[in-house]
mmCIF file of C-alpha atoms in Angstrom:
data_model
loop_
_atom_site.group_PDB
_atom_site.id
_atom_site.type_symbol
_atom_site.label_atom_id
_atom_site.label_comp_id
_atom_site.label_asym_id
_atom_site.label_seq_id
_atom_site.Cartn_x
_atom_site.Cartn_y
_atom_site.Cartn_z
ATOM 1 C CA GLN A 175 -83.742 95.932 -13.618
ATOM 2 C CA LYS A 176 -86.356 98.647 -12.942
ATOM 3 C CA THR A 177 -89.957 97.591 -12.492
ATOM 4 C CA LYS A 178 -93.308 99.213 -11.442
ATOM 5 C CA ALA A 179 -93.755 96.467 -8.984
ATOM 6 C CA HIS A 180 -89.690 96.605 -7.910
ATOM 7 C CA PRO A 181 -89.142 100.454 -8.340
ATOM 8 C CA VAL A 182 -85.719 101.177 -8.250
ATOM 9 C CA ASP A 183 -84.229 103.855 -5.299
ATOM 10 C CA LYS A 184 -83.194 107.044 -6.557
ATOM 11 C CA GLU A 185 -79.542 106.572 -4.672
ATOM 12 C CA VAL A 186 -79.350 102.732 -6.405
ATOM 13 C CA GLU A 187 -80.240 103.575 -8.993
ATOM 14 C CA ARG A 188 -77.153 106.691 -8.980
ATOM 15 C CA SER A 189 -74.683 105.053 -8.058
ATOM 16 C CA LEU A 190 -75.203 102.267 -10.858
ATOM 17 C CA LYS A 191 -75.198 105.313 -12.961
ATOM 18 C CA ASP A 192 -71.583 105.942 -11.454
ATOM 19 C CA LEU A 193 -70.432 102.183 -11.383
ATOM 20 C CA ALA A 194 -71.394 102.253 -15.259
ATOM 21 C CA ASN A 195 -69.593 105.023 -15.970
ATOM 22 C CA ASN A 196 -66.192 104.431 -13.444
ATOM 23 C CA GLU A 197 -62.920 103.447 -15.902
ATOM 24 C CA THR A 198 -61.148 101.884 -13.064
ATOM 25 C CA VAL A 199 -63.722 98.879 -12.407
ATOM 26 C CA ILE A 200 -65.421 96.409 -14.609
ATOM 27 C CA VAL A 201 -68.803 94.655 -13.693
ATOM 28 C CA LYS A 202 -69.529 91.525 -15.296
ATOM 29 C CA GLN A 203 -71.628 88.771 -14.298
ATOM 30 C CA SER A 204 -70.259 85.475 -12.799
ATOM 31 C CA ASP A 205 -69.988 82.254 -14.522
ATOM 32 C CA LYS A 206 -72.101 80.039 -12.311
ATOM 33 C CA CYS A 207 -73.956 81.713 -10.135
ATOM 34 C CA LYS A 208 -75.814 84.540 -11.884
ATOM 35 C CA SER A 209 -74.595 87.302 -9.810
ATOM 36 C CA LEU A 210 -73.163 90.731 -10.125
ATOM 37 C CA VAL A 211 -69.341 91.063 -10.200
ATOM 38 C CA VAL A 212 -67.027 94.335 -9.769
ATOM 39 C CA MET A 213 -63.536 93.692 -10.308
ATOM 40 C CA SER A 214 -60.844 96.015 -11.187
ATOM 41 C CA LYS A 215 -59.868 96.882 -13.768
ATOM 42 C CA SER A 216 -56.326 96.309 -13.621
ATOM 43 C CA GLU A 217 -56.962 92.846 -12.517
ATOM 44 C CA TYR A 218 -59.449 91.858 -14.915
ATOM 45 C CA VAL A 219 -57.256 92.370 -17.675
ATOM 46 C CA SER A 220 -54.572 91.080 -15.850
ATOM 47 C CA LYS A 221 -56.662 87.660 -15.918
ATOM 48 C CA ALA A 222 -57.660 88.036 -19.053
ATOM 49 C CA SER A 223 -53.841 88.397 -20.592
ATOM 50 C CA ASP A 224 -52.679 85.261 -18.632
ATOM 51 C CA LEU A 225 -55.548 83.399 -20.822
ATOM 52 C CA LEU A 226 -54.682 85.156 -23.849
ATOM 53 C CA SER A 227 -50.604 84.050 -23.635
ATOM 54 C CA SER A 228 -51.690 80.330 -24.699
ATOM 55 C CA TYR A 229 -52.803 82.241 -27.965
ATOM 56 C CA GLU A 230 -50.772 83.619 -30.992
ATOM 57 C CA ARG A 231 -50.900 87.340 -31.617
ATOM 58 C CA VAL A 232 -52.042 88.596 -34.252
ATOM 59 C CA ALA A 233 -50.161 91.919 -35.881
ATOM 60 C CA SER A 234 -52.938 93.774 -37.491
ATOM 61 C CA ASN A 235 -56.568 93.411 -37.934
ATOM 62 C CA PRO A 236 -57.430 89.894 -39.404
ATOM 63 C CA THR A 237 -61.024 90.387 -40.399
ATOM 64 C CA PRO A 238 -60.979 92.704 -43.440
ATOM 65 C CA ASP A 239 -59.014 89.129 -45.336
ATOM 66 C CA LEU A 240 -60.801 86.310 -43.297
ATOM 67 C CA GLU A 241 -63.980 88.170 -44.503
ATOM 68 C CA ALA A 242 -62.870 88.721 -48.204
ATOM 69 C CA ARG A 243 -61.510 84.127 -48.062
ATOM 70 C CA THR A 244 -64.862 83.209 -46.035
ATOM 71 C CA ARG A 245 -66.478 84.975 -48.725
ATOM 72 C CA ASP A 246 -64.889 83.361 -51.529
ATOM 73 C CA LEU A 247 -64.904 79.538 -49.685
ATOM 74 C CA THR A 248 -68.399 79.881 -48.933
ATOM 75 C CA ALA A 249 -69.753 81.081 -52.633
ATOM 76 C CA LYS A 250 -67.264 78.127 -54.429
ATOM 77 C CA VAL A 251 -68.856 75.688 -52.480
ATOM 78 C CA LEU A 252 -72.172 75.834 -51.750
ATOM 79 C CA ARG A 253 -73.166 77.823 -55.315
ATOM 80 C CA GLY A 254 -75.535 75.463 -57.435
ATOM 81 C CA LYS A 255 -76.131 73.562 -54.111
ATOM 82 C CA VAL A 256 -77.985 75.998 -52.193
ATOM 83 C CA PRO A 257 -80.615 78.469 -53.483
ATOM 84 C CA ASP A 258 -79.112 81.671 -55.044
ATOM 85 C CA ARG A 259 -80.821 83.270 -52.115
ATOM 86 C CA THR A 260 -79.566 81.509 -49.407
ATOM 87 C CA LEU A 261 -76.308 81.653 -50.607
ATOM 88 C CA ASP A 262 -76.012 85.758 -50.366
ATOM 89 C CA LYS A 263 -77.652 85.305 -47.174
ATOM 90 C CA LEU A 264 -74.667 83.124 -46.013
ATOM 91 C CA VAL A 265 -71.908 85.215 -47.883
ATOM 92 C CA PRO A 266 -70.389 87.700 -44.848
ATOM 93 C CA LYS A 267 -70.448 91.374 -45.212
ATOM 94 C CA TRP A 268 -69.629 93.967 -43.351
ATOM 95 C CA THR A 269 -68.288 91.746 -39.983
ATOM 96 C CA ARG A 270 -66.534 92.720 -37.124
ATOM 97 C CA THR A 271 -63.831 90.531 -34.678
ATOM 98 C CA ALA A 272 -65.242 88.302 -32.485
ATOM 99 C CA GLU A 273 -64.472 89.360 -29.190
ATOM 100 C CA PHE A 274 -62.867 87.851 -26.089
ATOM 101 C CA TYR A 275 -63.956 88.536 -22.702
ATOM 102 C CA GLY A 276 -63.987 86.662 -19.243
ATOM 103 C CA LEU A 277 -66.255 85.635 -16.791
ATOM 104 C CA PRO A 278 -65.910 85.241 -13.191
ATOM 105 C CA LYS A 279 -66.141 82.279 -11.390
ATOM 106 C CA THR A 280 -66.968 83.093 -8.024
ATOM 107 C CA HIS A 281 -67.358 79.697 -7.053
ATOM 108 C CA LYS A 282 -63.667 79.162 -7.203
ATOM 109 C CA PRO A 283 -60.470 80.686 -5.159
ATOM 110 C CA ASN A 284 -59.162 83.679 -6.855
ATOM 111 C CA ASN A 285 -61.865 84.207 -8.929
ATOM 112 C CA PRO A 286 -60.482 82.891 -12.092
ATOM 113 C CA LEU A 287 -61.989 84.049 -15.719
ATOM 114 C CA ARG A 288 -63.453 81.616 -17.878
ATOM 115 C CA PRO A 289 -63.036 82.845 -21.624
ATOM 116 C CA ILE A 290 -65.707 83.386 -23.231
ATOM 117 C CA VAL A 291 -65.517 84.381 -27.263
ATOM 118 C CA SER A 292 -67.834 86.774 -28.437
ATOM 119 C CA ALA A 293 -68.815 85.329 -32.412
ATOM 120 C CA CYS A 294 -71.556 86.763 -33.588
ATOM 121 C CA GLY A 295 -71.008 88.775 -36.639
ATOM 122 C CA ASP A 296 -67.573 87.936 -37.351
ATOM 123 C CA PRO A 297 -67.011 86.609 -40.856
ATOM 124 C CA LEU A 298 -67.431 83.033 -39.378
ATOM 125 C CA ASP A 299 -70.609 83.141 -37.893
ATOM 126 C CA LYS A 300 -73.297 82.903 -40.986
ATOM 127 C CA LEU A 301 -71.114 79.858 -42.248
ATOM 128 C CA SER A 302 -71.149 78.752 -38.780
ATOM 129 C CA TRP A 303 -74.696 78.444 -38.667
ATOM 130 C CA PHE A 304 -74.890 77.036 -42.236
ATOM 131 C CA LEU A 305 -72.789 74.186 -40.506
ATOM 132 C CA GLN A 306 -74.347 73.833 -37.065
ATOM 133 C CA GLN A 307 -77.867 73.064 -39.120
ATOM 134 C CA ILE A 308 -76.044 69.507 -40.260
ATOM 135 C CA LEU A 309 -74.518 68.591 -37.242
ATOM 136 C CA THR A 310 -77.196 68.954 -34.664
ATOM 137 C CA GLN A 311 -79.202 66.791 -36.606
ATOM 138 C CA LEU A 312 -76.138 63.790 -35.462
ATOM 139 C CA LEU A 313 -76.790 64.544 -31.458
ATOM 140 C CA CYS A 314 -79.959 61.962 -31.387
ATOM 141 C CA PHE A 315 -77.794 59.168 -32.760
ATOM 142 C CA ILE A 316 -75.259 59.708 -30.015
ATOM 143 C CA PRO A 317 -76.430 57.230 -26.994
ATOM 144 C CA THR A 318 -75.497 58.974 -24.045
ATOM 145 C CA TYR A 319 -76.195 62.826 -25.197
ATOM 146 C CA ILE A 320 -78.792 64.481 -23.052
ATOM 147 C CA GLU A 321 -80.364 68.045 -24.276
ATOM 148 C CA ASN A 322 -81.926 69.230 -21.693
ATOM 149 C CA THR A 323 -83.115 68.025 -17.860
ATOM 150 C CA GLN A 324 -86.330 67.062 -19.196
ATOM 151 C CA HIS A 325 -84.998 64.457 -21.473
ATOM 152 C CA TYR A 326 -82.363 63.371 -18.873
ATOM 153 C CA LEU A 327 -85.425 62.607 -16.798
ATOM 154 C CA THR A 328 -87.084 60.410 -19.318
ATOM 155 C CA LYS A 329 -84.236 58.548 -20.400
ATOM 156 C CA LEU A 330 -84.004 57.731 -16.745
ATOM 157 C CA LYS A 331 -87.374 56.764 -16.078
ATOM 158 C CA GLN A 332 -86.654 54.437 -19.182
ATOM 159 C CA ALA A 333 -83.875 53.245 -17.410
ATOM 160 C CA PHE A 334 -85.238 52.618 -14.167
ATOM 161 C CA PRO A 335 -89.100 52.371 -13.908
ATOM 162 C CA SER A 336 -90.066 51.539 -10.454
ATOM 163 C CA THR A 337 -86.842 52.763 -8.731
ATOM 164 C CA LEU A 338 -82.783 52.074 -9.046
ATOM 165 C CA PRO A 339 -81.278 48.574 -9.064
ATOM 166 C CA GLU A 340 -80.524 47.343 -5.265
ATOM 167 C CA GLY A 341 -76.826 48.397 -3.880
ATOM 168 C CA ALA A 342 -76.252 50.594 -7.333
ATOM 169 C CA ILE A 343 -73.777 54.001 -7.331
ATOM 170 C CA VAL A 344 -75.008 56.999 -8.483
ATOM 171 C CA PHE A 345 -72.090 59.452 -10.084
ATOM 172 C CA SER A 346 -70.963 61.778 -11.929
ATOM 173 C CA LEU A 347 -68.080 63.279 -13.633
ATOM 174 C CA ASP A 348 -66.789 66.301 -15.544
ATOM 175 C CA VAL A 349 -64.299 66.773 -18.446
ATOM 176 C CA VAL A 350 -61.738 69.537 -17.380
ATOM 177 C CA ASN A 351 -61.443 72.346 -20.043
ATOM 178 C CA LEU A 352 -63.397 70.286 -22.876
ATOM 179 C CA TYR A 353 -63.563 72.785 -25.517
ATOM 180 C CA GLY A 354 -60.253 74.154 -24.876
ATOM 181 C CA SER A 355 -58.796 70.890 -25.305
ATOM 182 C CA ILE A 356 -60.166 69.336 -28.144
ATOM 183 C CA PRO A 357 -57.626 68.703 -30.796
ATOM 184 C CA ILE A 358 -59.116 70.235 -34.596
ATOM 185 C CA LEU A 359 -58.138 67.767 -36.935
ATOM 186 C CA GLU A 360 -58.962 64.934 -35.107
ATOM 187 C CA ALA A 361 -62.459 66.266 -33.939
ATOM 188 C CA ILE A 362 -63.417 67.215 -37.434
ATOM 189 C CA THR A 363 -62.377 63.640 -38.846
ATOM 190 C CA VAL A 364 -64.088 62.185 -36.193
ATOM 191 C CA THR A 365 -67.320 64.588 -36.957
ATOM 192 C CA ILE A 366 -67.022 63.573 -40.802
ATOM 193 C CA ASN A 367 -66.801 59.533 -39.942
ATOM 194 C CA LEU A 368 -70.398 60.100 -37.698
ATOM 195 C CA ILE A 369 -71.579 62.190 -40.864
ATOM 196 C CA LYS A 370 -70.754 59.426 -43.318
ATOM 197 C CA GLU A 371 -72.133 56.761 -40.986
ATOM 198 C CA ASN A 372 -75.494 58.423 -40.607
ATOM 199 C CA ALA A 373 -76.143 60.318 -43.949
ATOM 200 C CA ASN A 374 -78.950 58.450 -45.388
ATOM 201 C CA LYS A 375 -80.982 59.960 -41.891
ATOM 202 C CA ILE A 376 -80.199 63.169 -42.399
ATOM 203 C CA ASN A 377 -80.057 66.231 -44.870
ATOM 204 C CA LEU A 378 -77.071 67.294 -45.956
ATOM 205 C CA TYR A 379 -78.214 69.998 -48.146
ATOM 206 C CA GLY A 380 -76.455 69.221 -50.608
ATOM 207 C CA LEU A 381 -73.062 68.862 -49.683
ATOM 208 C CA SER A 382 -70.339 66.062 -49.976
ATOM 209 C CA PHE A 383 -68.602 64.843 -47.189
ATOM 210 C CA ALA A 384 -65.547 66.688 -48.935
ATOM 211 C CA ASP A 385 -67.624 69.645 -49.020
ATOM 212 C CA ILE A 386 -68.442 69.700 -45.159
ATOM 213 C CA GLU A 387 -64.630 68.612 -44.460
ATOM 214 C CA THR A 388 -63.480 71.982 -46.298
ATOM 215 C CA LEU A 389 -66.005 74.102 -44.303
ATOM 216 C CA LEU A 390 -65.161 72.932 -41.529
ATOM 217 C CA ASN A 391 -61.763 72.954 -41.682
ATOM 218 C CA HIS A 392 -61.851 76.410 -42.731
ATOM 219 C CA VAL A 393 -64.416 77.648 -39.452
ATOM 220 C CA LEU A 394 -62.285 75.882 -36.980
ATOM 221 C CA THR A 395 -58.773 76.757 -37.818
ATOM 222 C CA ASN A 396 -59.730 80.561 -38.018
ATOM 223 C CA ASN A 397 -60.486 81.537 -34.518
ATOM 224 C CA PHE A 398 -59.557 85.251 -34.996
ATOM 225 C CA LEU A 399 -60.534 87.219 -31.645
ATOM 226 C CA ARG A 400 -59.665 90.800 -29.989
ATOM 227 C CA PHE A 401 -59.253 91.767 -26.847
ATOM 228 C CA GLY A 402 -58.716 95.790 -26.535
ATOM 229 C CA ASN A 403 -56.296 97.187 -28.794
ATOM 230 C CA ASP A 404 -54.890 93.447 -29.394
ATOM 231 C CA TYR A 405 -55.772 90.807 -31.853
ATOM 232 C CA TYR A 406 -54.979 86.763 -31.437
ATOM 233 C CA LYS A 407 -55.510 83.568 -32.961
ATOM 234 C CA GLN A 408 -56.694 80.694 -30.869
ATOM 235 C CA THR A 409 -54.401 77.802 -31.852
ATOM 236 C CA ASP A 410 -55.822 74.932 -29.463
ATOM 237 C CA GLY A 411 -59.292 74.089 -29.272
ATOM 238 C CA ILE A 412 -62.449 75.268 -29.949
ATOM 239 C CA ALA A 413 -63.775 79.281 -28.511
ATOM 240 C CA MET A 414 -66.582 78.994 -25.798
ATOM 241 C CA GLY A 415 -69.007 80.930 -28.393
ATOM 242 C CA ASN A 416 -68.188 79.272 -31.753
ATOM 243 C CA ARG A 417 -71.270 78.280 -33.098
ATOM 244 C CA LEU A 418 -69.715 74.854 -33.899
ATOM 245 C CA ALA A 419 -68.267 74.125 -30.474
ATOM 246 C CA PRO A 420 -71.281 72.235 -28.506
ATOM 247 C CA PRO A 421 -72.007 70.072 -31.449
ATOM 248 C CA VAL A 422 -68.290 69.289 -32.251
ATOM 249 C CA ALA A 423 -67.245 68.576 -28.485
ATOM 250 C CA ILE A 424 -70.222 66.093 -27.796
ATOM 251 C CA ALA A 425 -69.455 64.146 -31.202
ATOM 252 C CA PHE A 426 -65.640 63.898 -30.273
ATOM 253 C CA MET A 427 -66.487 62.550 -26.217
ATOM 254 C CA HIS A 428 -68.800 59.955 -28.507
ATOM 255 C CA SER A 429 -65.687 58.827 -30.086
ATOM 256 C CA LEU A 430 -63.597 58.923 -27.061
ATOM 257 C CA GLU A 431 -66.418 57.107 -24.743
ATOM 258 C CA SER A 432 -67.308 54.605 -27.476
ATOM 259 C CA SER A 433 -63.397 53.491 -28.103
ATOM 260 C CA PHE A 434 -62.935 53.170 -24.236
ATOM 261 C CA MET A 435 -66.668 51.539 -23.513
ATOM 262 C CA LYS A 436 -65.920 48.541 -26.081
ATOM 263 C CA ASN A 437 -63.072 47.145 -24.196
ATOM 264 C CA LEU A 438 -64.605 47.112 -21.056
ATOM 265 C CA THR A 439 -66.194 44.357 -18.692
ATOM 266 C CA LEU A 440 -67.995 46.237 -16.762
ATOM 267 C CA ARG A 441 -70.112 49.472 -17.373
ATOM 268 C CA PRO A 442 -72.608 51.716 -15.677
ATOM 269 C CA ASN A 443 -75.994 50.244 -15.699
ATOM 270 C CA ILE A 444 -76.690 54.021 -17.451
ATOM 271 C CA LEU A 445 -73.848 56.664 -18.842
ATOM 272 C CA LEU A 446 -75.740 60.273 -19.930
ATOM 273 C CA ARG A 447 -73.567 63.100 -20.520
ATOM 274 C CA TYR A 448 -74.655 67.343 -21.338
ATOM 275 C CA ILE A 449 -71.594 68.256 -23.404
ATOM 276 C CA ASP A 450 -69.096 67.188 -20.541
ATOM 277 C CA ASP A 451 -71.091 66.503 -17.699
ATOM 278 C CA TYR A 452 -71.581 62.883 -17.003
ATOM 279 C CA PHE A 453 -73.981 61.081 -14.868
ATOM 280 C CA GLY A 454 -74.114 57.689 -14.380
ATOM 281 C CA VAL A 455 -75.216 54.703 -12.461
ATOM 282 C CA TRP A 456 -73.028 52.196 -11.402
ATOM 283 C CA VAL A 457 -74.081 48.167 -9.446
ATOM 284 C CA HIS A 458 -70.656 47.143 -9.236
ATOM 285 C CA GLY A 459 -69.231 48.424 -6.174
ATOM 286 C CA LEU A 460 -66.583 51.449 -4.904
ATOM 287 C CA LYS A 461 -63.311 49.208 -6.134
ATOM 288 C CA THR A 462 -64.315 48.690 -9.543
ATOM 289 C CA LEU A 463 -66.762 52.418 -9.910
ATOM 290 C CA LEU A 464 -62.714 54.052 -8.973
ATOM 291 C CA GLU A 465 -61.108 51.524 -11.536
ATOM 292 C CA PHE A 466 -63.878 52.748 -14.227
ATOM 293 C CA TYR A 467 -63.529 56.536 -13.476
#
């Protein structure tokens, strides 16, 4: 980025412009390291096509139909429950198809792509935002949930005010392909159950449980996207880029881990999770930790 303190050399600037105009390459930010990655367009398209091979190909642009269905459903469910002014803002207008792209994982061999869907402005975006306001209220009722680094440090300090227990093993775990692996209908059931458990502590904005379930079904089972000139429907999991992906994934993992943990004789002293990344402290020895894993 050009600034007064760091002016860009004219030759470098010309080279960057040439690169941007080169139709044979793709320039992307890397997935983790935030570096600039230059790939041949053919390699990028090939890797993206491999990812899209598990998606359902759609013959024509699905956006006009999805916009119409979303507009009708939003009005039907929300009319009389939210102010007319709010409803008017939530009804989709002049939408676009969500776009698929990939971020190169430069920290992994052969630089595979992480699939991302840019859903801003698509027919489901506003309704997803509204549901997000309800679902994010649930996160504070999930014991393992951490919001950010400061939240993590606060919970760690509360659990261990001075130091870790003697013989403690600090461990981390990662859920592989969390968003893409979530069974949608089961995740919706889990989320509705969590809402029911905490209904008197959160704002449902006048909606019934059935209303929320209807809207969640619509938003999470109509994941249409475009790559180049082709249209697809994601039939497995939730798209990374969908506003509801984090809260639904967190709620789903909460259900899994709660069911698992209640049957254990030995448990971690502390278990924290940021979406799909776990941190834990174990004091029962390495053998039992491996059994837990």
